[in-house]
PDB file of C-alpha atoms in Angstrom:
ATOM      1  CA  GLY A   1      18.593  29.253  11.257  1.00  0.00           C
ATOM      2  CA  SER A   2      20.426  32.030  13.160  1.00  0.00           C
ATOM      3  CA  VAL A   3      19.580  34.424  16.086  1.00  0.00           C
ATOM      4  CA  SER A   4      21.197  37.473  17.714  1.00  0.00           C
ATOM      5  CA  VAL A   5      21.121  37.937  21.646  1.00  0.00           C
ATOM      6  CA  SER A   6      21.656  41.290  23.108  1.00  0.00           C
ATOM      7  CA  PRO A   7      23.384  42.096  26.440  1.00  0.00           C
ATOM      8  CA  VAL A   8      20.011  43.550  27.650  1.00  0.00           C
ATOM      9  CA  GLU A   9      18.549  39.705  27.306  1.00  0.00           C
ATOM     10  CA  VAL A  10      21.301  38.285  29.419  1.00  0.00           C
ATOM     11  CA  ASP A  11      21.332  40.945  32.172  1.00  0.00           C
ATOM     12  CA  ASN A  12      19.373  39.774  35.363  1.00  0.00           C
ATOM     13  CA  GLY A  13      19.393  43.150  37.105  1.00  0.00           C
ATOM     14  CA  SER A  14      23.305  44.516  37.167  1.00  0.00           C
ATOM     15  CA  SER A  15      23.631  47.703  39.288  1.00  0.00           C
ATOM     16  CA  ASP A  16      26.235  50.128  40.132  1.00  0.00           C
ATOM     17  CA  ASN A  17      26.868  52.395  43.458  1.00  0.00           C
ATOM     18  CA  CYS A  18      27.287  55.387  41.193  1.00  0.00           C
ATOM     19  CA  SER A  19      26.261  55.251  37.714  1.00  0.00           C
ATOM     20  CA  ASP A  20      22.733  54.521  36.412  1.00  0.00           C
ATOM     21  CA  GLY A  21      24.040  54.252  32.656  1.00  0.00           C
ATOM     22  CA  LEU A  22      25.861  50.813  32.685  1.00  0.00           C
ATOM     23  CA  LEU A  23      27.596  49.612  29.668  1.00  0.00           C
ATOM     24  CA  MET A  24      27.016  45.932  28.907  1.00  0.00           C
ATOM     25  CA  ALA A  25      28.307  43.548  26.501  1.00  0.00           C
ATOM     26  CA  ILE A  26      28.685  39.865  25.517  1.00  0.00           C
ATOM     27  CA  ASP A  27      31.780  38.206  23.844  1.00  0.00           C
ATOM     28  CA  GLN A  28      29.362  36.130  21.413  1.00  0.00           C
ATOM     29  CA  ASP A  29      25.826  37.661  20.174  1.00  0.00           C
ATOM     30  CA  SER A  30      25.100  35.362  17.023  1.00  0.00           C
ATOM     31  CA  PHE A  31      24.159  31.962  16.815  1.00  0.00           C
ATOM     32  CA  ASP A  32      23.145  29.337  14.372  1.00  0.00           C
ATOM     33  CA  CYS A  33      21.959  25.605  14.102  1.00  0.00           C
ATOM     34  CA  SER A  34      25.697  24.805  14.889  1.00  0.00           C
ATOM     35  CA  SER A  35      25.094  26.141  18.520  1.00  0.00           C
ATOM     36  CA  LEU A  36      22.108  24.575  19.199  1.00  0.00           C
ATOM     37  CA  GLY A  37      22.124  23.369  23.149  1.00  0.00           C
ATOM     38  CA  ASP A  38      23.786  25.529  25.903  1.00  0.00           C
ATOM     39  CA  ASN A  39      26.428  28.046  25.140  1.00  0.00           C
ATOM     40  CA  THR A  40      28.561  29.887  27.663  1.00  0.00           C
ATOM     41  CA  VAL A  41      29.269  33.416  27.139  1.00  0.00           C
ATOM     42  CA  VAL A  42      31.313  36.179  28.844  1.00  0.00           C
ATOM     43  CA  PHE A  43      29.147  38.929  30.157  1.00  0.00           C
ATOM     44  CA  THR A  44      30.997  42.222  30.854  1.00  0.00           C
ATOM     45  CA  VAL A  45      29.417  45.281  32.715  1.00  0.00           C
ATOM     46  CA  SER A  46      31.189  48.812  32.777  1.00  0.00           C
ATOM     47  CA  ASP A  47      30.172  51.887  34.723  1.00  0.00           C
ATOM     48  CA  SER A  48      30.959  55.610  33.775  1.00  0.00           C
ATOM     49  CA  GLY A  49      33.877  55.589  35.934  1.00  0.00           C
ATOM     50  CA  GLY A  50      35.624  52.752  33.871  1.00  0.00           C
ATOM     51  CA  ASN A  51      35.036  50.285  36.086  1.00  0.00           C
ATOM     52  CA  THR A  52      34.318  46.811  34.827  1.00  0.00           C
ATOM     53  CA  THR A  53      32.879  43.510  36.307  1.00  0.00           C
ATOM     54  CA  THR A  54      33.001  40.152  34.226  1.00  0.00           C
ATOM     55  CA  SER A  55      30.674  37.096  34.644  1.00  0.00           C
ATOM     56  CA  THR A  56      29.542  34.108  32.602  1.00  0.00           C
ATOM     57  CA  ALA A  57      26.189  33.337  31.476  1.00  0.00           C
ATOM     58  CA  THR A  58      24.823  30.519  29.675  1.00  0.00           C
ATOM     59  CA  ILE A  59      22.334  30.978  26.728  1.00  0.00           C
ATOM     60  CA  THR A  60      20.683  28.096  25.277  1.00  0.00           C
ATOM     61  CA  ILE A  61      19.860  28.041  21.619  1.00  0.00           C
ATOM     62  CA  ILE A  62      16.487  25.898  20.531  1.00  0.00           C
ATOM     63  CA  ASP A  63      15.128  25.209  17.324  1.00  0.00           C
ATOM     64  CA  ASN A  64      11.234  24.677  17.637  1.00  0.00           C
ATOM     65  CA  ILE A  65      10.592  25.405  13.699  1.00  0.00           C
ATOM     66  CA  ALA A  66       8.984  22.252  11.930  1.00  0.00           C
ATOM     67  CA  PRO A  67      10.094  21.243   8.563  1.00  0.00           C
ATOM     68  CA  ILE A  68       8.296  22.754   5.619  1.00  0.00           C
ATOM     69  CA  PHE A  69       7.108  20.627   2.710  1.00  0.00           C
ATOM     70  CA  THR A  70       8.239  22.046  -0.694  1.00  0.00           C
ATOM     71  CA  THR A  71       6.445  20.037  -2.972  1.00  0.00           C
ATOM     72  CA  GLU A  72       2.866  18.984  -3.065  1.00  0.00           C
ATOM     73  CA  VAL A  73       1.225  15.866  -4.400  1.00  0.00           C
ATOM     74  CA  GLU A  74      -2.417  15.896  -5.871  1.00  0.00           C
ATOM     75  CA  SER A  75      -4.805  13.115  -5.076  1.00  0.00           C
ATOM     76  CA  ILE A  76      -4.102  10.466  -8.191  1.00  0.00           C
ATOM     77  CA  THR A  77      -5.957   7.217  -9.307  1.00  0.00           C
ATOM     78  CA  VAL A  78      -4.126   3.996 -10.276  1.00  0.00           C
ATOM     79  CA  GLU A  79      -5.295   0.768 -11.440  1.00  0.00           C
ATOM     80  CA  CYS A  80      -3.674  -1.754  -9.467  1.00  0.00           C
ATOM     81  CA  ILE A  81      -2.056  -2.097  -5.850  1.00  0.00           C
ATOM     82  CA  SER A  82       1.241  -2.822  -7.352  1.00  0.00           C
ATOM     83  CA  GLU A  83       1.291   0.937  -8.752  1.00  0.00           C
ATOM     84  CA  ILE A  84       0.974   2.896  -5.350  1.00  0.00           C
ATOM     85  CA  GLY A  85       4.739   3.064  -4.746  1.00  0.00           C
ATOM     86  CA  PRO A  86       5.958   6.827  -5.065  1.00  0.00           C
ATOM     87  CA  GLU A  87       7.694   6.337  -8.046  1.00  0.00           C
ATOM     88  CA  ASN A  88       4.350   6.120  -9.735  1.00  0.00           C
ATOM     89  CA  THR A  89       2.435   8.477  -7.326  1.00  0.00           C
ATOM     90  CA  GLY A  90       4.725  11.137  -6.725  1.00  0.00           C
ATOM     91  CA  PHE A  91       7.600  12.105  -3.999  1.00  0.00           C
ATOM     92  CA  LEU A  92       7.312  14.735  -1.634  1.00  0.00           C
ATOM     93  CA  GLU A  93      10.252  16.857  -0.545  1.00  0.00           C
ATOM     94  CA  ALA A  94      10.708  19.074   2.572  1.00  0.00           C
ATOM     95  CA  SER A  95      13.578  21.514   4.084  1.00  0.00           C
ATOM     96  CA  ASP A  96      14.305  22.443   7.286  1.00  0.00           C
ATOM     97  CA  ASN A  97      15.768  25.781   8.789  1.00  0.00           C
ATOM     98  CA  CYS A  98      18.528  23.764  10.450  1.00  0.00           C
ATOM     99  CA  GLU A  99      18.437  20.120   9.297  1.00  0.00           C
ATOM    100  CA  LEU A 100      16.269  17.409   7.811  1.00  0.00           C
ATOM    101  CA  SER A 101      16.686  14.467   9.717  1.00  0.00           C
ATOM    102  CA  SER A 102      14.166  12.069   8.099  1.00  0.00           C
ATOM    103  CA  LEU A 103      11.383  12.064   5.376  1.00  0.00           C
ATOM    104  CA  THR A 104       9.236   9.068   5.440  1.00  0.00           C
ATOM    105  CA  TYR A 105       5.939   7.688   4.761  1.00  0.00           C
ATOM    106  CA  GLU A 106       3.121   5.227   5.989  1.00  0.00           C
ATOM    107  CA  ASP A 107       0.292   3.951   3.987  1.00  0.00           C
ATOM    108  CA  SER A 108      -3.349   3.004   5.444  1.00  0.00           C
ATOM    109  CA  ILE A 109      -4.961   0.647   2.405  1.00  0.00           C
ATOM    110  CA  THR A 110      -8.409  -0.210   2.052  1.00  0.00           C
ATOM    111  CA  ASN A 111     -10.229  -2.264  -0.638  1.00  0.00           C
ATOM    112  CA  ASN A 112     -10.397   1.060  -3.022  1.00  0.00           C
ATOM    113  CA  SER A 113      -8.009   3.928  -1.802  1.00  0.00           C
ATOM    114  CA  VAL A 114      -4.479   4.291   0.041  1.00  0.00           C
ATOM    115  CA  THR A 115      -4.330   7.519   2.768  1.00  0.00           C
ATOM    116  CA  ARG A 116      -0.342   8.243   2.538  1.00  0.00           C
ATOM    117  CA  VAL A 117       0.998  10.281   5.500  1.00  0.00           C
ATOM    118  CA  TRP A 118       4.245  11.800   4.793  1.00  0.00           C
ATOM    119  CA  THR A 119       6.134  12.473   7.770  1.00  0.00           C
ATOM    120  CA  ALA A 120       9.322  15.148   8.042  1.00  0.00           C
ATOM    121  CA  VAL A 121      11.593  14.978  11.093  1.00  0.00           C
ATOM    122  CA  ASP A 122      13.931  17.522  11.725  1.00  0.00           C
ATOM    123  CA  SER A 123      17.540  16.995  13.861  1.00  0.00           C
ATOM    124  CA  SER A 124      15.516  18.796  17.124  1.00  0.00           C
ATOM    125  CA  GLY A 125      12.532  16.326  16.609  1.00  0.00           C
ATOM    126  CA  ASN A 126      10.162  18.948  15.107  1.00  0.00           C
ATOM    127  CA  ILE A 127       7.567  17.130  12.978  1.00  0.00           C
ATOM    128  CA  SER A 128       5.348  18.186   9.839  1.00  0.00           C
ATOM    129  CA  THR A 129       2.734  15.795   8.242  1.00  0.00           C
ATOM    130  CA  GLN A 130       1.022  16.017   4.857  1.00  0.00           C
ATOM    131  CA  ASN A 131      -1.685  13.594   3.847  1.00  0.00           C
ATOM    132  CA  GLN A 132      -1.861  12.121  -0.137  1.00  0.00           C
ATOM    133  CA  LEU A 133      -4.969  10.196  -1.154  1.00  0.00           C
ATOM    134  CA  ILE A 134      -4.341   7.536  -4.028  1.00  0.00           C
ATOM    135  CA  ASN A 135      -7.468   5.895  -5.425  1.00  0.00           C
ATOM    136  CA  ILE A 136      -7.593   2.389  -6.700  1.00  0.00           C
ATOM    137  CA  ILE A 137      -9.603   1.744  -9.827  1.00  0.00           C
ATOM    138  CA  ASP A 138      -9.265  -1.304 -11.916  1.00  0.00           C
ATOM    139  CA  SER A 139     -11.208  -0.687 -14.985  1.00  0.00           C
ATOM    140  CA  THR A 140      -9.813  -3.172 -17.051  1.00  0.00           C
ATOM    141  CA  ASP A 141     -11.639  -6.686 -17.164  1.00  0.00           C
ATOM    142  CA  PRO A 142     -10.037 -10.238 -16.689  1.00  0.00           C
ATOM    143  CA  VAL A 143      -9.265 -11.955 -19.653  1.00  0.00           C
ATOM    144  CA  ILE A 144     -10.896 -15.370 -19.884  1.00  0.00           C
ATOM    145  CA  GLN A 145      -9.017 -18.145 -21.219  1.00  0.00           C
ATOM    146  CA  ILE A 146     -10.983 -21.706 -21.896  1.00  0.00           C
ATOM    147  CA  GLN A 147     -10.639 -24.814 -23.153  1.00  0.00           C
ATOM    148  CA  PRO A 148     -13.226 -27.571 -24.441  1.00  0.00           C
ATOM    149  CA  LEU A 149     -13.635 -30.436 -22.218  1.00  0.00           C
ATOM    150  CA  THR A 150     -15.381 -34.199 -22.462  1.00  0.00           C
ATOM    151  CA  ILE A 151     -15.917 -35.231 -18.922  1.00  0.00           C
ATOM    152  CA  SER A 152     -17.454 -38.957 -17.749  1.00  0.00           C
ATOM    153  CA  LEU A 153     -20.396 -39.332 -15.656  1.00  0.00           C
ATOM    154  CA  ASP A 154     -19.448 -41.728 -12.610  1.00  0.00           C
ATOM    155  CA  THR A 155     -21.137 -44.749 -11.632  1.00  0.00           C
ATOM    156  CA  ASN A 156     -24.092 -42.761 -10.132  1.00  0.00           C
ATOM    157  CA  GLY A 157     -24.603 -40.925 -13.494  1.00  0.00           C
ATOM    158  CA  GLN A 158     -23.216 -37.532 -11.867  1.00  0.00           C
ATOM    159  CA  VAL A 159     -20.304 -35.502 -12.223  1.00  0.00           C
ATOM    160  CA  THR A 160     -18.970 -32.288 -10.548  1.00  0.00           C
ATOM    161  CA  LEU A 161     -17.430 -29.694 -12.554  1.00  0.00           C
ATOM    162  CA  SER A 162     -14.538 -27.042 -11.295  1.00  0.00           C
ATOM    163  CA  PRO A 163     -13.477 -23.792 -12.903  1.00  0.00           C
ATOM    164  CA  ASN A 164      -9.856 -24.904 -13.059  1.00  0.00           C
ATOM    165  CA  GLN A 165     -10.922 -27.970 -15.213  1.00  0.00           C
ATOM    166  CA  VAL A 166     -12.141 -25.595 -17.994  1.00  0.00           C
ATOM    167  CA  ASP A 167      -9.790 -22.905 -17.503  1.00  0.00           C
ATOM    168  CA  SER A 168      -6.455 -22.734 -19.887  1.00  0.00           C
ATOM    169  CA  GLY A 169      -4.939 -19.809 -18.446  1.00  0.00           C
ATOM    170  CA  SER A 170      -7.357 -16.783 -17.477  1.00  0.00           C
ATOM    171  CA  TYR A 171      -5.545 -13.695 -16.445  1.00  0.00           C
ATOM    172  CA  ASP A 172      -6.027 -10.182 -14.859  1.00  0.00           C
ATOM    173  CA  ASN A 173      -3.692  -6.736 -15.310  1.00  0.00           C
ATOM    174  CA  CYS A 174      -3.819  -6.363 -11.604  1.00  0.00           C
ATOM    175  CA  SER A 175      -4.775  -9.636  -9.709  1.00  0.00           C
ATOM    176  CA  GLN A 176      -3.052 -12.693  -9.705  1.00  0.00           C
ATOM    177  CA  ASN A 177      -5.610 -14.729  -7.560  1.00  0.00           C
ATOM    178  CA  LEU A 178      -8.813 -14.364 -10.066  1.00  0.00           C
ATOM    179  CA  GLN A 179     -12.142 -15.994  -8.076  1.00  0.00           C
ATOM    180  CA  LYS A 180     -13.662 -18.107 -10.736  1.00  0.00           C
ATOM    181  CA  SER A 181     -17.254 -19.545 -10.956  1.00  0.00           C
ATOM    182  CA  LEU A 182     -19.178 -21.696 -13.218  1.00  0.00           C
ATOM    183  CA  SER A 183     -22.916 -20.965 -13.846  1.00  0.00           C
ATOM    184  CA  GLN A 184     -23.340 -24.755 -13.595  1.00  0.00           C
ATOM    185  CA  THR A 185     -21.271 -27.512 -11.884  1.00  0.00           C
ATOM    186  CA  GLU A 186     -23.348 -30.332 -11.435  1.00  0.00           C
ATOM    187  CA  PHE A 187     -24.134 -32.678 -14.303  1.00  0.00           C
ATOM    188  CA  SER A 188     -26.387 -35.964 -14.594  1.00  0.00           C
ATOM    189  CA  CYS A 189     -27.772 -38.358 -17.292  1.00  0.00           C
ATOM    190  CA  SER A 190     -30.146 -35.608 -18.573  1.00  0.00           C
ATOM    191  CA  ASP A 191     -27.063 -33.251 -19.355  1.00  0.00           C
ATOM    192  CA  VAL A 192     -25.565 -35.856 -21.627  1.00  0.00           C
ATOM    193  CA  GLY A 193     -24.263 -34.356 -24.967  1.00  0.00           C
ATOM    194  CA  GLU A 194     -23.191 -30.689 -25.639  1.00  0.00           C
ATOM    195  CA  ASN A 195     -23.640 -28.190 -22.824  1.00  0.00           C
ATOM    196  CA  ASN A 196     -23.349 -24.299 -22.910  1.00  0.00           C
ATOM    197  CA  PHE A 197     -22.936 -22.586 -19.711  1.00  0.00           C
ATOM    198  CA  GLU A 198     -20.810 -19.619 -18.529  1.00  0.00           C
ATOM    199  CA  GLU A 199     -17.378 -19.378 -16.970  1.00  0.00           C
ATOM    200  CA  VAL A 200     -17.144 -16.107 -14.735  1.00  0.00           C
ATOM    201  CA  ALA A 201     -13.646 -14.757 -13.603  1.00  0.00           C
ATOM    202  CA  GLU A 202     -13.858 -12.102 -10.996  1.00  0.00           C
ATOM    203  CA  GLU A 203     -11.007 -10.192  -9.349  1.00  0.00           C
ATOM    204  CA  ALA A 204     -10.943  -8.107  -6.171  1.00  0.00           C
ATOM    205  CA  SER A 205     -12.302  -4.991  -7.888  1.00  0.00           C
ATOM    206  CA  CYS A 206     -15.226  -6.764  -9.106  1.00  0.00           C
ATOM    207  CA  ASP A 207     -14.415  -6.399 -12.541  1.00  0.00           C
ATOM    208  CA  GLU A 208     -16.283  -9.442 -14.392  1.00  0.00           C
ATOM    209  CA  GLN A 209     -15.936 -10.969 -17.759  1.00  0.00           C
ATOM    210  CA  GLU A 210     -18.171 -13.629 -18.927  1.00  0.00           C
ATOM    211  CA  THR A 211     -17.448 -16.563 -21.643  1.00  0.00           C
ATOM    212  CA  ASN A 212     -19.699 -19.159 -23.167  1.00  0.00           C
ATOM    213  CA  LEU A 213     -18.281 -22.681 -22.956  1.00  0.00           C
ATOM    214  CA  LEU A 214     -19.083 -25.566 -24.513  1.00  0.00           C
ATOM    215  CA  ILE A 215     -19.009 -29.128 -22.585  1.00  0.00           C
ATOM    216  CA  HIS A 216     -19.263 -32.425 -23.831  1.00  0.00           C
ATOM    217  CA  LEU A 217     -20.601 -35.094 -21.324  1.00  0.00           C
ATOM    218  CA  GLN A 218     -20.030 -38.697 -22.244  1.00  0.00           C
ATOM    219  CA  ASP A 219     -21.938 -41.450 -20.344  1.00  0.00           C
ATOM    220  CA  LEU A 220     -19.512 -44.387 -20.116  1.00  0.00           C
ATOM    221  CA  LYS A 221     -21.739 -46.774 -18.404  1.00  0.00           C
ATOM    222  CA  GLU A 222     -21.926 -50.166 -20.143  1.00  0.00           C
ATOM    223  CA  PHE A 223     -24.068 -52.935 -18.935  1.00  0.00           C
ATOM    224  CA  LYS A 224     -23.102 -56.662 -19.609  1.00  0.00           C
ATOM    225  CA  GLN A 225     -26.052 -58.438 -18.659  1.00  0.00           C
ATOM    226  CA  SER A 226     -24.505 -61.874 -18.680  1.00  0.00           C
ATOM    227  CA  HIS A 227     -21.750 -60.932 -16.139  1.00  0.00           C
ATOM    228  CA  ASN A 228     -23.873 -57.730 -14.847  1.00  0.00           C
ATOM    229  CA  TRP A 229     -20.485 -55.750 -15.129  1.00  0.00           C
ATOM    230  CA  ILE A 230     -20.183 -52.092 -14.774  1.00  0.00           C
ATOM    231  CA  ILE A 231     -17.206 -50.398 -16.233  1.00  0.00           C
ATOM    232  CA  ASP A 232     -16.205 -46.833 -15.458  1.00  0.00           C
ATOM    233  CA  ASP A 233     -13.786 -45.444 -17.408  1.00  0.00           C
ATOM    234  CA  ILE A 234     -12.817 -42.662 -15.098  1.00  0.00           C
ATOM    235  CA  PHE A 235     -11.368 -44.875 -12.365  1.00  0.00           C
ATOM    236  CA  ASP A 236     -10.306 -47.411 -15.026  1.00  0.00           C
ATOM    237  CA  SER A 237     -11.971 -50.114 -12.771  1.00  0.00           C
ATOM    238  CA  ALA A 238     -14.611 -52.776 -12.861  1.00  0.00           C
ATOM    239  CA  THR A 239     -16.832 -54.199 -10.707  1.00  0.00           C
ATOM    240  CA  GLU A 240     -19.047 -57.371 -10.632  1.00  0.00           C
TER     241      GLU A 240
END
């Protein structure tokens, strides 16, 4: 973060009527980061006869050296999107010959990976970037929790079952929104009794867990021939 300037670099063709060996000097020849920008110096030229002339010159100090990353982060694998923060995947550090202004990152997220671009900027606006790859591989299956269920056919002898009716708290280490499905959702009079089928819990990373489930179907139709009554316990209603 420092530089030295010689009088010859400031001179722009000084001359003398007699002497060819002019002596040149400037009142400041060392500059550092605190001198960024324009600096006025006194330029003095002396001949062999002891005659001197002074003038002022402007020396502009610029910083065109970009920050340097002092640490490296290798590609890393995590299980969940919630674990991609730098506290889990590592922080980068950077230094600058003058002053580091900011060190930030920006993520580009796909289904299975994160490309993190770290950006270091110094006080002069010089920029350095470094990429970090974070793989997201969820290898833990969802945990299915189910409950036995007895459901009743409707007045048409049919019933539709949803996964939430049999789920009793399935969960996953990463996803809060499991996609649940059943191997069979439509039942009719031919299914009255015990039925085994599968519930599938699927998370965003496509890990699946299957569990057999026992469903009891109950036909609550009752026909009273004398009054032609149909009673449906589901809706607790009667029609004639």
